[in-house]
CSV table of C-alpha atoms in Angstrom, one decimal:
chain,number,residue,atom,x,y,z
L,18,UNK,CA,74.2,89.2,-158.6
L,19,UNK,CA,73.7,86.7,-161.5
L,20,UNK,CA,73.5,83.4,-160.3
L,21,UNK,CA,73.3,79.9,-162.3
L,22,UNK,CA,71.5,76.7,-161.2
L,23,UNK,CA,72.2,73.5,-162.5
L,24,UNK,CA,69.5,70.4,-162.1
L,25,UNK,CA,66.8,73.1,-161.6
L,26,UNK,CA,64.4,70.0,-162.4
L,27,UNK,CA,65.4,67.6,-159.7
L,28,UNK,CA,64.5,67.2,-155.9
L,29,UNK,CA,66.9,70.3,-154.2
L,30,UNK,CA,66.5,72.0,-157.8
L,31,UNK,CA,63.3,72.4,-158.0
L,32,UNK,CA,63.2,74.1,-154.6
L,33,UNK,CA,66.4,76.0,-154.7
L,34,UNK,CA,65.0,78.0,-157.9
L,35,UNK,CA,62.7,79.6,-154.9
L,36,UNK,CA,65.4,80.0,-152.1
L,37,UNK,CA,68.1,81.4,-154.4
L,38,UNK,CA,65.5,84.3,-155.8
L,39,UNK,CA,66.3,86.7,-153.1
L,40,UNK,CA,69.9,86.5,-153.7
L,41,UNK,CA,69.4,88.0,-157.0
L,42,UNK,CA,69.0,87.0,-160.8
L,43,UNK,CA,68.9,83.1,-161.3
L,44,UNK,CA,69.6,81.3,-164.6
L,45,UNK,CA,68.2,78.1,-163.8
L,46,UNK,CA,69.2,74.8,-166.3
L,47,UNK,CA,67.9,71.8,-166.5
L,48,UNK,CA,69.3,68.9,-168.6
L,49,UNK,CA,67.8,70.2,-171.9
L,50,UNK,CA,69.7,73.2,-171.1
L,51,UNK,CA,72.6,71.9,-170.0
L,52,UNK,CA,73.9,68.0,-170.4
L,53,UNK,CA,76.4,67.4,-167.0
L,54,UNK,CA,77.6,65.0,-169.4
L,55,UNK,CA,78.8,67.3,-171.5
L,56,UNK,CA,81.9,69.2,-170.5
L,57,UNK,CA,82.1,71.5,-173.4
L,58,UNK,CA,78.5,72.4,-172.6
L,59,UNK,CA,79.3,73.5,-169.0
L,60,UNK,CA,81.9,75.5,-169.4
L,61,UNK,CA,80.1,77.4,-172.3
L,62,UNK,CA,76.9,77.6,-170.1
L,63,UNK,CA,79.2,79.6,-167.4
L,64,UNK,CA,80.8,81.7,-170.0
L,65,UNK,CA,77.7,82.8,-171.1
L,66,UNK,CA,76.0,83.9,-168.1
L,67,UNK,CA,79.4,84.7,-166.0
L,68,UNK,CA,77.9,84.1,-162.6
L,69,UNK,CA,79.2,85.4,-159.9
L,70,UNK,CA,77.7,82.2,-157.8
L,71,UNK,CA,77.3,78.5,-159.4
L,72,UNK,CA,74.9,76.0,-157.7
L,73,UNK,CA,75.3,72.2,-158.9
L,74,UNK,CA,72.3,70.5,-158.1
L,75,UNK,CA,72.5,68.1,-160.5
L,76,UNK,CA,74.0,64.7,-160.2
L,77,UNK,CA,74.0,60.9,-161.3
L,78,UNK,CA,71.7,59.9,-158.8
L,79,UNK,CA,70.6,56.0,-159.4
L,80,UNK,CA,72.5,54.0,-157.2
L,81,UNK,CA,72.1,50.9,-158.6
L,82,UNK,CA,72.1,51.9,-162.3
L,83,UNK,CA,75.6,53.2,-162.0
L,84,UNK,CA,76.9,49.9,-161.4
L,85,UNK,CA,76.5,49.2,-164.9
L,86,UNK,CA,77.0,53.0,-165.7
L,87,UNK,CA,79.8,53.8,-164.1
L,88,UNK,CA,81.1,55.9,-167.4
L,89,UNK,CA,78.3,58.0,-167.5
L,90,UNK,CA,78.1,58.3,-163.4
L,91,UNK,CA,81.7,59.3,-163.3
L,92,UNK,CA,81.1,62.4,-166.0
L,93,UNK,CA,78.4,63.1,-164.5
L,94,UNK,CA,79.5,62.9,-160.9
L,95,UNK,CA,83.0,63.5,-161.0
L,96,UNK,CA,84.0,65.4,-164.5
L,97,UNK,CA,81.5,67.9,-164.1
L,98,UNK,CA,81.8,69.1,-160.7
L,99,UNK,CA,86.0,69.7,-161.8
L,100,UNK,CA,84.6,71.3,-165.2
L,101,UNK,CA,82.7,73.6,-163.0
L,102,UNK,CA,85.3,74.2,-160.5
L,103,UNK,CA,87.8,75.0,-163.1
L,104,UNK,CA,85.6,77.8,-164.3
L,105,UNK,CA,84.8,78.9,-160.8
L,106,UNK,CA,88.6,79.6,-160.3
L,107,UNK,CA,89.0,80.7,-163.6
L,108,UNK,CA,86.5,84.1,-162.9
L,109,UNK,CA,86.4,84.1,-159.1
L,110,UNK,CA,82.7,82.7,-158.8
L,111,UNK,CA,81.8,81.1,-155.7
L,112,UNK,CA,80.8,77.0,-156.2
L,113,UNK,CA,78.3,75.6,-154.0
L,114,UNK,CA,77.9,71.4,-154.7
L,115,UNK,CA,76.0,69.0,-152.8
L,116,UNK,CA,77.3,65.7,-152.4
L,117,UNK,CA,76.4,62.4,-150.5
L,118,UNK,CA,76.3,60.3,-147.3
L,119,UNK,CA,77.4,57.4,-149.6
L,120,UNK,CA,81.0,58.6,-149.5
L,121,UNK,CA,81.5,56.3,-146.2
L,122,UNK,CA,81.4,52.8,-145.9
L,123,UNK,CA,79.0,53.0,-142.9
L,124,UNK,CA,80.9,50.8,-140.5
L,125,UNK,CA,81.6,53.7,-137.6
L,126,UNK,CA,79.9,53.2,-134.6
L,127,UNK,CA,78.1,57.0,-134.3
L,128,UNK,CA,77.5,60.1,-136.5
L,129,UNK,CA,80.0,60.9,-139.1
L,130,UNK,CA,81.8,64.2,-139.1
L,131,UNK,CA,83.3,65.6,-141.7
L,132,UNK,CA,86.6,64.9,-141.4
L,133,UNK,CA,86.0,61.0,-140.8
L,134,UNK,CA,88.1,59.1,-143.5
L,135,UNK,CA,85.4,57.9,-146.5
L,136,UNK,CA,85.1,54.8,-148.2
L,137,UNK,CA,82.6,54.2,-150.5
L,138,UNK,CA,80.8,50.8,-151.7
L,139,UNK,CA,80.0,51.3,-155.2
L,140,UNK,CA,80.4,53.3,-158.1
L,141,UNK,CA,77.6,56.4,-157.2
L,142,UNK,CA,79.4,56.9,-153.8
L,143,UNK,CA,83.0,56.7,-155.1
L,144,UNK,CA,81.8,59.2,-158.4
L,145,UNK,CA,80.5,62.0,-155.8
L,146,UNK,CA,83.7,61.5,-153.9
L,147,UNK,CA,85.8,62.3,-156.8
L,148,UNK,CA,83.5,64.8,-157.4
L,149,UNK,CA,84.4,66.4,-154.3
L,150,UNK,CA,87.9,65.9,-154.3
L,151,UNK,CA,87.8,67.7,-157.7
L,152,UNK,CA,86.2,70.5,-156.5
L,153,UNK,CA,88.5,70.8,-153.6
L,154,UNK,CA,91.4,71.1,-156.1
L,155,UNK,CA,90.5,73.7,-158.4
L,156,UNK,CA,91.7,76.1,-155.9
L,157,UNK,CA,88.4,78.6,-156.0
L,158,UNK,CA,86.3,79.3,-153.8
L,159,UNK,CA,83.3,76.3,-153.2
L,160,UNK,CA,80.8,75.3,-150.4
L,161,UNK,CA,80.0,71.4,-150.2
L,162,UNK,CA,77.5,69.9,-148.8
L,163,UNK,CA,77.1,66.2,-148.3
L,164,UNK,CA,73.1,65.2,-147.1
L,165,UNK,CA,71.2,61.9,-147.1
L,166,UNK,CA,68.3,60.0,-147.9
L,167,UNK,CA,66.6,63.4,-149.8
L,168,UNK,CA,62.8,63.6,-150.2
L,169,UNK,CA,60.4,65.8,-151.4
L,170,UNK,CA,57.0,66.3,-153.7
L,171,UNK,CA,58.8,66.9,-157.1
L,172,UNK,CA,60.9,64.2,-158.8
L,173,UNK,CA,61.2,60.1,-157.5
L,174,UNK,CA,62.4,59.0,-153.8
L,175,UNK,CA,61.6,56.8,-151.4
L,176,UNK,CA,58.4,58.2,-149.9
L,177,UNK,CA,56.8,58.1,-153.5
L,178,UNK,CA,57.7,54.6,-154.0
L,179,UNK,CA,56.0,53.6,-150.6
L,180,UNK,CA,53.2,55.3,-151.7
L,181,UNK,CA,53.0,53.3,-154.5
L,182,UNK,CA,53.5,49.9,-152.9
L,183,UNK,CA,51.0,50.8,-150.6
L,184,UNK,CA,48.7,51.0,-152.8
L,185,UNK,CA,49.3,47.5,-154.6
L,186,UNK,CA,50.0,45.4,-151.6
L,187,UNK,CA,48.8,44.0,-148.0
L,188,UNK,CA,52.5,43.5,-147.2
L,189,UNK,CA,56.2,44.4,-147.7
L,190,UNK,CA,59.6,43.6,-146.5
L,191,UNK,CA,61.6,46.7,-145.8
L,192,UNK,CA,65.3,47.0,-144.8
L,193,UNK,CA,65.9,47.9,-140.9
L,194,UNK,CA,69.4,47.7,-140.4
L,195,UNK,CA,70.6,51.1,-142.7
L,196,UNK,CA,69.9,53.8,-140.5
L,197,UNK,CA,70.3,57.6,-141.9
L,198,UNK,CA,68.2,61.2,-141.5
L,199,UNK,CA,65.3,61.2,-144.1
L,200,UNK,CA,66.3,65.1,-145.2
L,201,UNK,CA,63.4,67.3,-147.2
L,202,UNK,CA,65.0,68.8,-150.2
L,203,UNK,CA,62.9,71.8,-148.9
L,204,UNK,CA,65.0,72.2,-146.4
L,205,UNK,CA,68.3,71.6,-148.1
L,206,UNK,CA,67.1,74.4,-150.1
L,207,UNK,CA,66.5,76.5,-147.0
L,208,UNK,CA,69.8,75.9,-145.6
L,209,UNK,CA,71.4,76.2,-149.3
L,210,UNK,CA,70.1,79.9,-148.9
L,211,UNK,CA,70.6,81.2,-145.5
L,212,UNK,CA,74.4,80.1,-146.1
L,213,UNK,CA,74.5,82.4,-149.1
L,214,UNK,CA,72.9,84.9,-146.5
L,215,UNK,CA,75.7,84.0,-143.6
L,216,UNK,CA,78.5,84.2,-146.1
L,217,UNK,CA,77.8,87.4,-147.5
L,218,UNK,CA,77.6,85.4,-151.2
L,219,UNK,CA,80.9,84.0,-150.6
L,220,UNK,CA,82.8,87.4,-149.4
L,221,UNK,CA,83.4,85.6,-145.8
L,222,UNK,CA,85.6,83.0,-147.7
L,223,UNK,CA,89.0,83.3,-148.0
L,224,UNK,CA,90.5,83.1,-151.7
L,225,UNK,CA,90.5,79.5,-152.3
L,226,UNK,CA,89.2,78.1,-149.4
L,227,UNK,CA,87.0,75.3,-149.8
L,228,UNK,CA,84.0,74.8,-146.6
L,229,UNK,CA,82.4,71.1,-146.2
L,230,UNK,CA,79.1,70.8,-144.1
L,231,UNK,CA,77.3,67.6,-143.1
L,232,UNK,CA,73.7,68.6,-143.8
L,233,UNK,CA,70.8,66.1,-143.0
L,234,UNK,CA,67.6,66.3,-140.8
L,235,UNK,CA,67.5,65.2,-137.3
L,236,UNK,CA,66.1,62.0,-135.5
L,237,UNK,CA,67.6,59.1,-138.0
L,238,UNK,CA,65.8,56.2,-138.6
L,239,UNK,CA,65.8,52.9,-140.1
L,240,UNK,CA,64.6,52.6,-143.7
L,241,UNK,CA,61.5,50.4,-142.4
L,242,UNK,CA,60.9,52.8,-139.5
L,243,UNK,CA,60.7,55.6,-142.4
L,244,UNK,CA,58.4,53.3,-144.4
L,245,UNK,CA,55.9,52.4,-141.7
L,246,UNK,CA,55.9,56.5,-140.8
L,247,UNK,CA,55.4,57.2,-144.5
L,248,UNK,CA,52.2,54.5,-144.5
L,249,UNK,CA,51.0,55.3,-140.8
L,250,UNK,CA,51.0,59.3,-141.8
L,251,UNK,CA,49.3,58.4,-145.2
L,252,UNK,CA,46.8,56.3,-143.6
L,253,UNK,CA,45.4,59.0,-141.8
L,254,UNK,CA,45.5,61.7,-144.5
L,255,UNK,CA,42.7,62.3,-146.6
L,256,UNK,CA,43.5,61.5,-150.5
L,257,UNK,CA,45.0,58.3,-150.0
L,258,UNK,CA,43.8,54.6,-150.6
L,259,UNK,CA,46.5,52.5,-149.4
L,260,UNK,CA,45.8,48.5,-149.0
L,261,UNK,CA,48.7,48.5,-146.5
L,262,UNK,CA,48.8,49.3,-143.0
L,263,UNK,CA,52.0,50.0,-140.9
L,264,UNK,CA,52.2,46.6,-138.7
L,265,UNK,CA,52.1,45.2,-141.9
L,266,UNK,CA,55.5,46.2,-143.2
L,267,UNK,CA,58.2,43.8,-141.8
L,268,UNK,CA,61.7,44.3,-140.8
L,269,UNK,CA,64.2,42.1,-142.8
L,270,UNK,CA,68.3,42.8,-143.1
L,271,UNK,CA,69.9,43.9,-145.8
L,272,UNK,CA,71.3,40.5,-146.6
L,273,UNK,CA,67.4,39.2,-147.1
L,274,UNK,CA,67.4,42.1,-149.8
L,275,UNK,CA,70.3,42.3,-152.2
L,276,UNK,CA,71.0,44.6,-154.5
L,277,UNK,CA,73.3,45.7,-157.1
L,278,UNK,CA,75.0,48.6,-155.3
L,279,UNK,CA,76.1,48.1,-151.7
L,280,UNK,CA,74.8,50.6,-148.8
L,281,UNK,CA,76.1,51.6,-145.8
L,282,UNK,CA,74.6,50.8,-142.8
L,283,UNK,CA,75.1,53.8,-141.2
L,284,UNK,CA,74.4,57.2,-143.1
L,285,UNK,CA,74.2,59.2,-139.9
L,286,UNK,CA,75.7,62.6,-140.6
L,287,UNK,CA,76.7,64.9,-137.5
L,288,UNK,CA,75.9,68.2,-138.7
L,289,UNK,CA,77.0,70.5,-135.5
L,290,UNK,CA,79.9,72.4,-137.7
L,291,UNK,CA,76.8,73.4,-139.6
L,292,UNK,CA,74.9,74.3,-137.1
L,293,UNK,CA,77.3,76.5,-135.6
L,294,UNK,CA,78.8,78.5,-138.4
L,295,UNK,CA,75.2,79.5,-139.6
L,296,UNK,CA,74.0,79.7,-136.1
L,297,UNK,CA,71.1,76.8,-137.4
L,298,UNK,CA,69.6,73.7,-135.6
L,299,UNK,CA,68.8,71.1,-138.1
L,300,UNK,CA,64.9,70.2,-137.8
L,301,UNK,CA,62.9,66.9,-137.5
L,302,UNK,CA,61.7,65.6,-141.2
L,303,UNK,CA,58.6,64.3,-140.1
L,304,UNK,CA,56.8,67.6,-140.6
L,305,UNK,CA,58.1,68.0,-144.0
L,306,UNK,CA,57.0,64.6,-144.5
L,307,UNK,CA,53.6,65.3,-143.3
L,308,UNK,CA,53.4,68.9,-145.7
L,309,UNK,CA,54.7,66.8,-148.4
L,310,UNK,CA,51.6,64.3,-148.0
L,311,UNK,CA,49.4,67.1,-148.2
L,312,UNK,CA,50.6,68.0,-151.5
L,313,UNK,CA,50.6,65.1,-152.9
L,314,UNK,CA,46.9,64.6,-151.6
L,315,UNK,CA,45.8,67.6,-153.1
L,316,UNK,CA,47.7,66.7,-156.8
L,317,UNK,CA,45.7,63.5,-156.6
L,318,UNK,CA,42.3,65.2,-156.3
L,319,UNK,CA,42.9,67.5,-159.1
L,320,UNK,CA,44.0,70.4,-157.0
Protein backbone atom coordinates (compact mmCIF):
# COMPACT_ATOMS: atom_id res chain seq x y z
CA UNK A 1 0.00 0.00 0.00
CA UNK A 2 2.01 3.11 -1.41
CA UNK A 3 0.73 6.09 -0.09
CA UNK A 4 1.60 9.86 -1.01
CA UNK A 5 1.60 12.90 1.36
CA UNK A 6 1.40 16.27 0.23
CA UNK A 7 2.44 19.31 2.79
CA UNK A 8 4.51 16.77 4.83
CA UNK A 9 6.14 20.11 6.34
CA UNK A 10 3.13 21.81 7.68
CA UNK A 11 1.05 21.59 10.95
CA UNK A 12 -1.22 18.12 10.12
CA UNK A 13 1.79 17.10 7.76
CA UNK A 14 4.27 16.95 9.85
CA UNK A 15 2.26 14.59 12.16
CA UNK A 16 0.40 12.57 9.57
CA UNK A 17 3.99 11.29 8.13
CA UNK A 18 3.73 9.26 11.73
CA UNK A 19 0.01 8.23 11.68
CA UNK A 20 -0.04 7.18 8.06
CA UNK A 21 3.25 4.71 8.65
CA UNK A 22 1.27 1.78 9.65
CA UNK A 23 -0.89 1.98 6.78
CA UNK A 24 2.00 1.16 4.69
CA UNK A 25 4.81 2.86 2.40
CA UNK A 26 4.49 6.81 2.53
CA UNK A 27 6.02 9.15 -0.03
CA UNK A 28 5.84 12.24 1.82
CA UNK A 29 6.33 15.91 -0.31
CA UNK A 30 6.86 18.96 0.79
CA UNK A 31 6.86 22.09 -1.43
CA UNK A 32 10.49 21.53 -2.71
CA UNK A 33 9.10 18.33 -3.80
CA UNK A 34 6.12 19.26 -4.99
CA UNK A 35 4.78 23.08 -5.80
CA UNK A 36 0.55 22.87 -5.22
CA UNK A 37 1.00 25.63 -7.51
CA UNK A 38 1.98 23.72 -10.07
CA UNK A 39 -0.56 21.53 -11.76
CA UNK A 40 1.83 19.78 -14.14
CA UNK A 41 3.88 18.91 -11.05
CA UNK A 42 1.01 17.13 -9.35
CA UNK A 43 -0.19 15.09 -11.64
CA UNK A 44 3.47 13.95 -12.54
CA UNK A 45 4.18 13.43 -8.78
CA UNK A 46 1.01 10.91 -8.76
CA UNK A 47 2.12 9.22 -11.84
CA UNK A 48 5.20 8.53 -10.54
CA UNK A 49 4.53 6.95 -7.31
CA UNK A 50 0.80 5.61 -8.35
CA UNK A 51 -0.60 5.62 -4.88
CA UNK A 52 -3.22 3.73 -4.07
CA UNK A 53 -4.18 6.56 -1.20
CA UNK A 54 -3.46 10.51 -1.68
CA UNK A 55 -3.38 12.77 1.48
CA UNK A 56 -3.44 16.68 0.68
CA UNK A 57 -2.28 18.30 3.53
CA UNK A 58 -1.09 21.20 1.97
CA UNK A 59 -2.98 24.38 1.49
CA UNK A 60 -2.84 28.33 1.05
CA UNK A 61 -3.20 28.87 4.53
CA UNK A 62 -2.71 32.89 5.25
CA UNK A 63 -5.90 34.35 5.65
CA UNK A 64 -5.18 37.63 5.23
CA UNK A 65 -2.46 37.37 2.60
CA UNK A 66 -4.88 35.82 0.19
CA UNK A 67 -6.76 38.89 -0.01
CA UNK A 68 -4.09 40.29 -2.10
CA UNK A 69 -3.22 36.71 -3.37
CA UNK A 70 -6.21 35.52 -4.34
CA UNK A 71 -4.42 34.02 -7.74
CA UNK A 72 -2.03 32.10 -6.01
CA UNK A 73 -4.69 31.06 -3.05
CA UNK A 74 -7.06 29.83 -5.69
CA UNK A 75 -4.26 27.41 -7.43
CA UNK A 76 -3.28 26.49 -4.53
CA UNK A 77 -6.57 26.00 -2.79
CA UNK A 78 -8.87 25.21 -5.39
CA UNK A 79 -6.79 24.03 -8.77
CA UNK A 80 -4.88 21.63 -6.91
CA UNK A 81 -7.35 19.70 -4.92
CA UNK A 82 -9.32 19.13 -8.74
CA UNK A 83 -5.75 18.31 -10.26
CA UNK A 84 -5.54 15.67 -7.62
CA UNK A 85 -8.98 14.48 -7.80
CA UNK A 86 -8.82 14.11 -11.45
CA UNK A 87 -5.91 11.74 -11.00
CA UNK A 88 -7.53 9.98 -8.10
CA UNK A 89 -10.44 9.01 -10.56
CA UNK A 90 -8.28 8.58 -13.18
CA UNK A 91 -6.37 5.24 -11.27
CA UNK A 92 -8.98 4.48 -8.54
CA UNK A 93 -6.85 5.96 -5.56
CA UNK A 94 -8.66 7.05 -2.62
CA UNK A 95 -8.30 11.19 -1.86
CA UNK A 96 -8.45 12.29 1.58
CA UNK A 97 -8.41 16.54 1.80
CA UNK A 98 -8.73 18.61 4.72
CA UNK A 99 -10.58 21.66 4.35
CA UNK A 100 -11.80 24.65 6.60
CA UNK A 101 -14.41 26.09 9.14
CA UNK A 102 -13.99 29.28 6.99
CA UNK A 103 -16.36 27.85 4.46
CA UNK A 104 -19.41 29.47 6.51
CA UNK A 105 -20.16 32.87 7.21
CA UNK A 106 -20.60 32.23 10.94
CA UNK A 107 -23.94 33.85 11.49
CA UNK A 108 -25.90 30.42 12.70
CA UNK A 109 -26.93 30.36 16.06
CA UNK A 110 -25.21 26.67 17.11
CA UNK A 111 -22.74 24.11 15.80
CA UNK A 112 -22.52 23.70 12.05
CA UNK A 113 -23.19 20.37 10.54
CA UNK A 114 -22.18 19.41 7.52
CA UNK A 115 -24.79 19.86 5.33
CA UNK A 116 -25.48 23.66 6.57
CA UNK A 117 -25.37 25.93 3.44
CA UNK A 118 -21.71 27.79 3.41
CA UNK A 119 -20.77 31.17 2.76
CA UNK A 120 -17.56 32.31 3.02
CA UNK A 121 -16.04 35.97 3.79
CA UNK A 122 -12.91 36.24 1.91
CA UNK A 123 -10.92 34.81 -0.59
CA UNK A 124 -9.02 31.69 1.72
CA UNK A 125 -12.57 30.48 2.73
CA UNK A 126 -14.14 30.72 -0.71
CA UNK A 127 -10.59 28.96 -2.34
CA UNK A 128 -11.05 25.80 0.07
CA UNK A 129 -14.65 25.75 -0.84
CA UNK A 130 -14.00 25.40 -4.41
CA UNK A 131 -11.53 23.21 -3.50
CA UNK A 132 -14.04 20.96 -2.08
CA UNK A 133 -16.53 21.32 -4.59
CA UNK A 134 -13.83 20.16 -6.99
CA UNK A 135 -13.03 17.28 -5.32
CA UNK A 136 -16.56 16.33 -4.98
CA UNK A 137 -16.82 16.38 -8.86
CA UNK A 138 -14.11 14.31 -10.03
CA UNK A 139 -16.29 11.46 -9.40
CA UNK A 140 -13.49 9.21 -7.35
CA UNK A 141 -13.43 8.17 -4.37
CA UNK A 142 -12.32 11.13 -1.52
CA UNK A 143 -12.70 11.69 2.26
CA UNK A 144 -12.95 15.59 3.35
CA UNK A 145 -12.47 16.90 6.32
CA UNK A 146 -13.21 20.40 7.30
CA UNK A 147 -11.43 21.41 11.08
CA UNK A 148 -10.63 24.76 12.80
CA UNK A 149 -8.42 26.88 14.53
CA UNK A 150 -5.33 23.98 14.06
CA UNK A 151 -2.36 24.12 16.54
CA UNK A 152 0.58 22.24 17.15
CA UNK A 153 4.62 22.41 17.93
CA UNK A 154 5.76 22.36 14.27
CA UNK A 155 5.07 25.29 11.88
CA UNK A 156 3.25 29.05 12.92
CA UNK A 157 -0.37 29.25 14.76
CA UNK A 158 -1.86 31.03 17.12
CA UNK A 159 -0.40 29.56 20.35
CA UNK A 160 3.21 30.40 19.06
CA UNK A 161 2.28 33.92 18.35
CA UNK A 162 0.91 34.28 22.10
CA UNK A 163 3.96 33.01 23.16
CA UNK A 164 5.69 35.50 21.53
CA UNK A 165 3.60 38.54 22.59
CA UNK A 166 3.90 37.33 25.99
CA UNK A 167 7.11 37.61 26.07
CA UNK A 168 7.28 41.36 24.70
CA UNK A 169 4.37 42.84 26.41
CA UNK A 170 2.45 43.58 29.92
CA UNK A 171 -0.78 43.73 27.95
CA UNK A 172 -2.82 42.79 24.81
CA UNK A 173 -6.14 43.12 23.32
CA UNK A 174 -7.54 39.82 22.09
CA UNK A 175 -10.76 39.16 20.05
CA UNK A 176 -13.75 37.55 22.19
CA UNK A 177 -16.55 37.41 20.10
CA UNK A 178 -15.22 34.49 17.28
CA UNK A 179 -15.76 31.42 19.11
CA UNK A 180 -14.41 27.92 17.43
CA UNK A 181 -12.57 24.52 18.90
CA UNK A 182 -8.77 25.16 19.12
CA UNK A 183 -8.02 21.45 17.26
CA UNK A 184 -4.20 19.81 17.79
CA UNK A 185 -2.99 18.92 14.35
CA UNK A 186 -1.85 15.76 16.48
CA UNK A 187 -5.02 14.85 16.66
CA UNK A 188 -6.28 15.58 13.23
CA UNK A 189 -3.50 13.23 12.39
CA UNK A 190 -4.86 10.60 14.81
CA UNK A 191 -8.29 10.82 13.48
CA UNK A 192 -6.83 11.12 9.72
CA UNK A 193 -5.51 7.45 10.59
CA UNK A 194 -8.03 5.52 12.43
CA UNK A 195 -10.39 6.55 9.43
CA UNK A 196 -8.02 4.87 7.05
CA UNK A 197 -8.24 1.97 9.73
CA UNK A 198 -12.40 2.15 9.84
CA UNK A 199 -12.56 2.32 6.07
CA UNK A 200 -10.54 -0.57 5.23
CA UNK A 201 -8.18 2.12 3.05
CA UNK A 202 -11.10 3.20 1.17
CA UNK A 203 -12.63 -0.40 0.36
CA UNK A 204 -15.90 0.62 2.65
CA UNK A 205 -16.57 3.41 0.04
CA UNK A 206 -18.69 2.96 -2.74
CA UNK A 207 -17.20 3.78 -6.32
CA UNK A 208 -17.37 7.45 -6.36
CA UNK A 209 -18.77 8.38 -3.29
CA UNK A 210 -17.42 11.24 -1.75
CA UNK A 211 -17.63 11.33 2.71
CA UNK A 212 -17.46 14.89 4.44
CA UNK A 213 -16.65 15.02 8.31
CA UNK A 214 -16.67 18.08 10.64
CA UNK A 215 -13.50 17.36 12.58
CA UNK A 216 -12.51 19.82 15.50
CA UNK A 217 -11.77 19.35 19.22
CA UNK A 218 -14.35 19.77 21.88
CA UNK A 219 -15.14 22.64 24.47
CA UNK A 220 -14.99 25.86 21.93
CA UNK A 221 -13.81 28.89 23.07
CA UNK A 222 -13.32 32.49 22.41
CA UNK A 223 -10.01 33.51 20.75
CA UNK A 224 -9.23 35.60 24.11
CA UNK A 225 -10.33 32.72 26.30
CA UNK A 226 -7.70 30.53 24.16
CA UNK A 227 -5.18 33.26 24.67
CA UNK A 228 -5.44 33.72 28.43
CA UNK A 229 -5.33 29.57 28.60
CA UNK A 230 -2.24 29.61 26.36
CA UNK A 231 -0.52 32.41 28.92
CA UNK A 232 -2.13 31.06 32.23
CA UNK A 233 -0.75 27.29 31.23
CA UNK A 234 2.63 28.92 30.17
CA UNK A 235 2.87 30.80 33.22
CA UNK A 236 3.08 27.85 35.23
CA UNK A 237 5.42 25.79 33.02
CA UNK A 238 8.90 25.71 33.47
CA UNK A 239 10.94 27.23 30.36
CA UNK A 240 8.99 30.16 29.88
CA UNK A 241 9.57 33.97 30.66
CA UNK A 242 6.48 35.60 29.85
CA UNK A 243 5.95 39.56 30.97
CA UNK A 244 2.19 38.92 30.65
CA UNK A 245 -0.18 37.44 32.89
CA UNK A 246 -3.67 36.17 32.03
CA UNK A 247 -5.91 39.06 33.71
CA UNK A 248 -3.95 41.07 31.70
CA UNK A 249 -5.21 40.18 28.31
CA UNK A 250 -8.42 42.11 27.54
CA UNK A 251 -11.50 41.22 25.64
CA UNK A 252 -12.26 43.66 22.70
CA UNK A 253 -14.75 42.82 19.55
CA UNK A 254 -13.78 42.15 16.38
CA UNK A 255 -14.76 45.55 15.13
CA UNK A 256 -11.96 47.19 17.68
CA UNK A 257 -9.57 44.79 15.60
CA UNK A 258 -9.82 44.91 11.80
CA UNK A 259 -8.34 43.13 9.53
CA UNK A 260 -7.93 42.45 5.97
CA UNK A 261 -9.92 39.17 5.65
CA UNK A 262 -13.19 38.84 7.42
CA UNK A 263 -13.88 35.95 10.14
CA UNK A 264 -16.74 34.28 11.16
CA UNK A 265 -17.95 34.60 14.41
CA UNK A 266 -18.91 31.29 14.86
CA UNK A 267 -16.50 28.39 13.69
CA UNK A 268 -18.26 25.83 15.84
CA UNK A 269 -18.23 22.50 13.98
CA UNK A 270 -20.63 19.64 15.16
CA UNK A 271 -18.69 16.67 14.63
CA UNK A 272 -21.29 13.74 15.79
CA UNK A 273 -21.46 12.15 12.00
CA UNK A 274 -17.76 11.74 12.81
CA UNK A 275 -17.98 10.43 15.80
CA UNK A 276 -20.38 7.84 14.96
CA UNK A 277 -19.13 6.38 11.73
CA UNK A 278 -15.55 5.77 13.38
CA UNK A 279 -17.17 4.98 16.61
CA UNK A 280 -14.77 8.24 18.08
CA UNK A 281 -15.51 11.05 20.72
CA UNK A 282 -13.66 14.10 19.78
CA UNK A 283 -11.32 15.12 22.88
CA UNK A 284 -10.69 18.41 24.83
CA UNK A 285 -7.50 20.42 23.33
CA UNK A 286 -6.34 21.66 26.45
CA UNK A 287 -4.18 18.57 27.05
CA UNK A 288 -2.60 18.79 23.69
CA UNK A 289 -2.15 22.34 24.49
CA UNK A 290 -0.43 21.54 27.72
CA UNK A 291 1.91 18.48 25.81
CA UNK A 292 2.63 20.99 23.25
CA UNK A 293 4.00 23.50 25.94
CA UNK A 294 6.15 20.96 27.16
CA UNK A 295 7.82 20.70 23.88
CA UNK A 296 8.23 23.80 23.25
CA UNK A 297 9.92 24.16 26.81
CA UNK A 298 12.20 21.58 26.30
CA UNK A 299 13.27 23.08 22.47
CA UNK A 300 13.97 26.32 24.32
CA UNK A 301 16.40 24.76 26.81
CA UNK A 302 18.41 22.97 24.23
CA UNK A 303 16.64 19.71 24.61
Amino acid sequence: MRILLLGKDGQVGWQLQRSLAPHGEVVACGRAQCDLADPDRIRSIVRDVRPAIIVNAGAYTAVDQAESEPVLAHRINAVAPEVLAAEAARSGALLIHYSTDYVFDGGKEGPYVEGDPTGPLGVYGRTKLEGEEAVRAAGGKSVIFRTSWVFGARGNNFVKTILRLAREKDSLNVVDDQVGSPTPAAMIATVTGVGLAMLRHGAALEPGESRLYHLAAARPVSWCGFARTIVGLAGQAPGFDLRLRPEAIAAIPSVDYPTPARRPMNSRLDCRRLESDFGLQMPDWQPYLERMLQLLALKQNGY
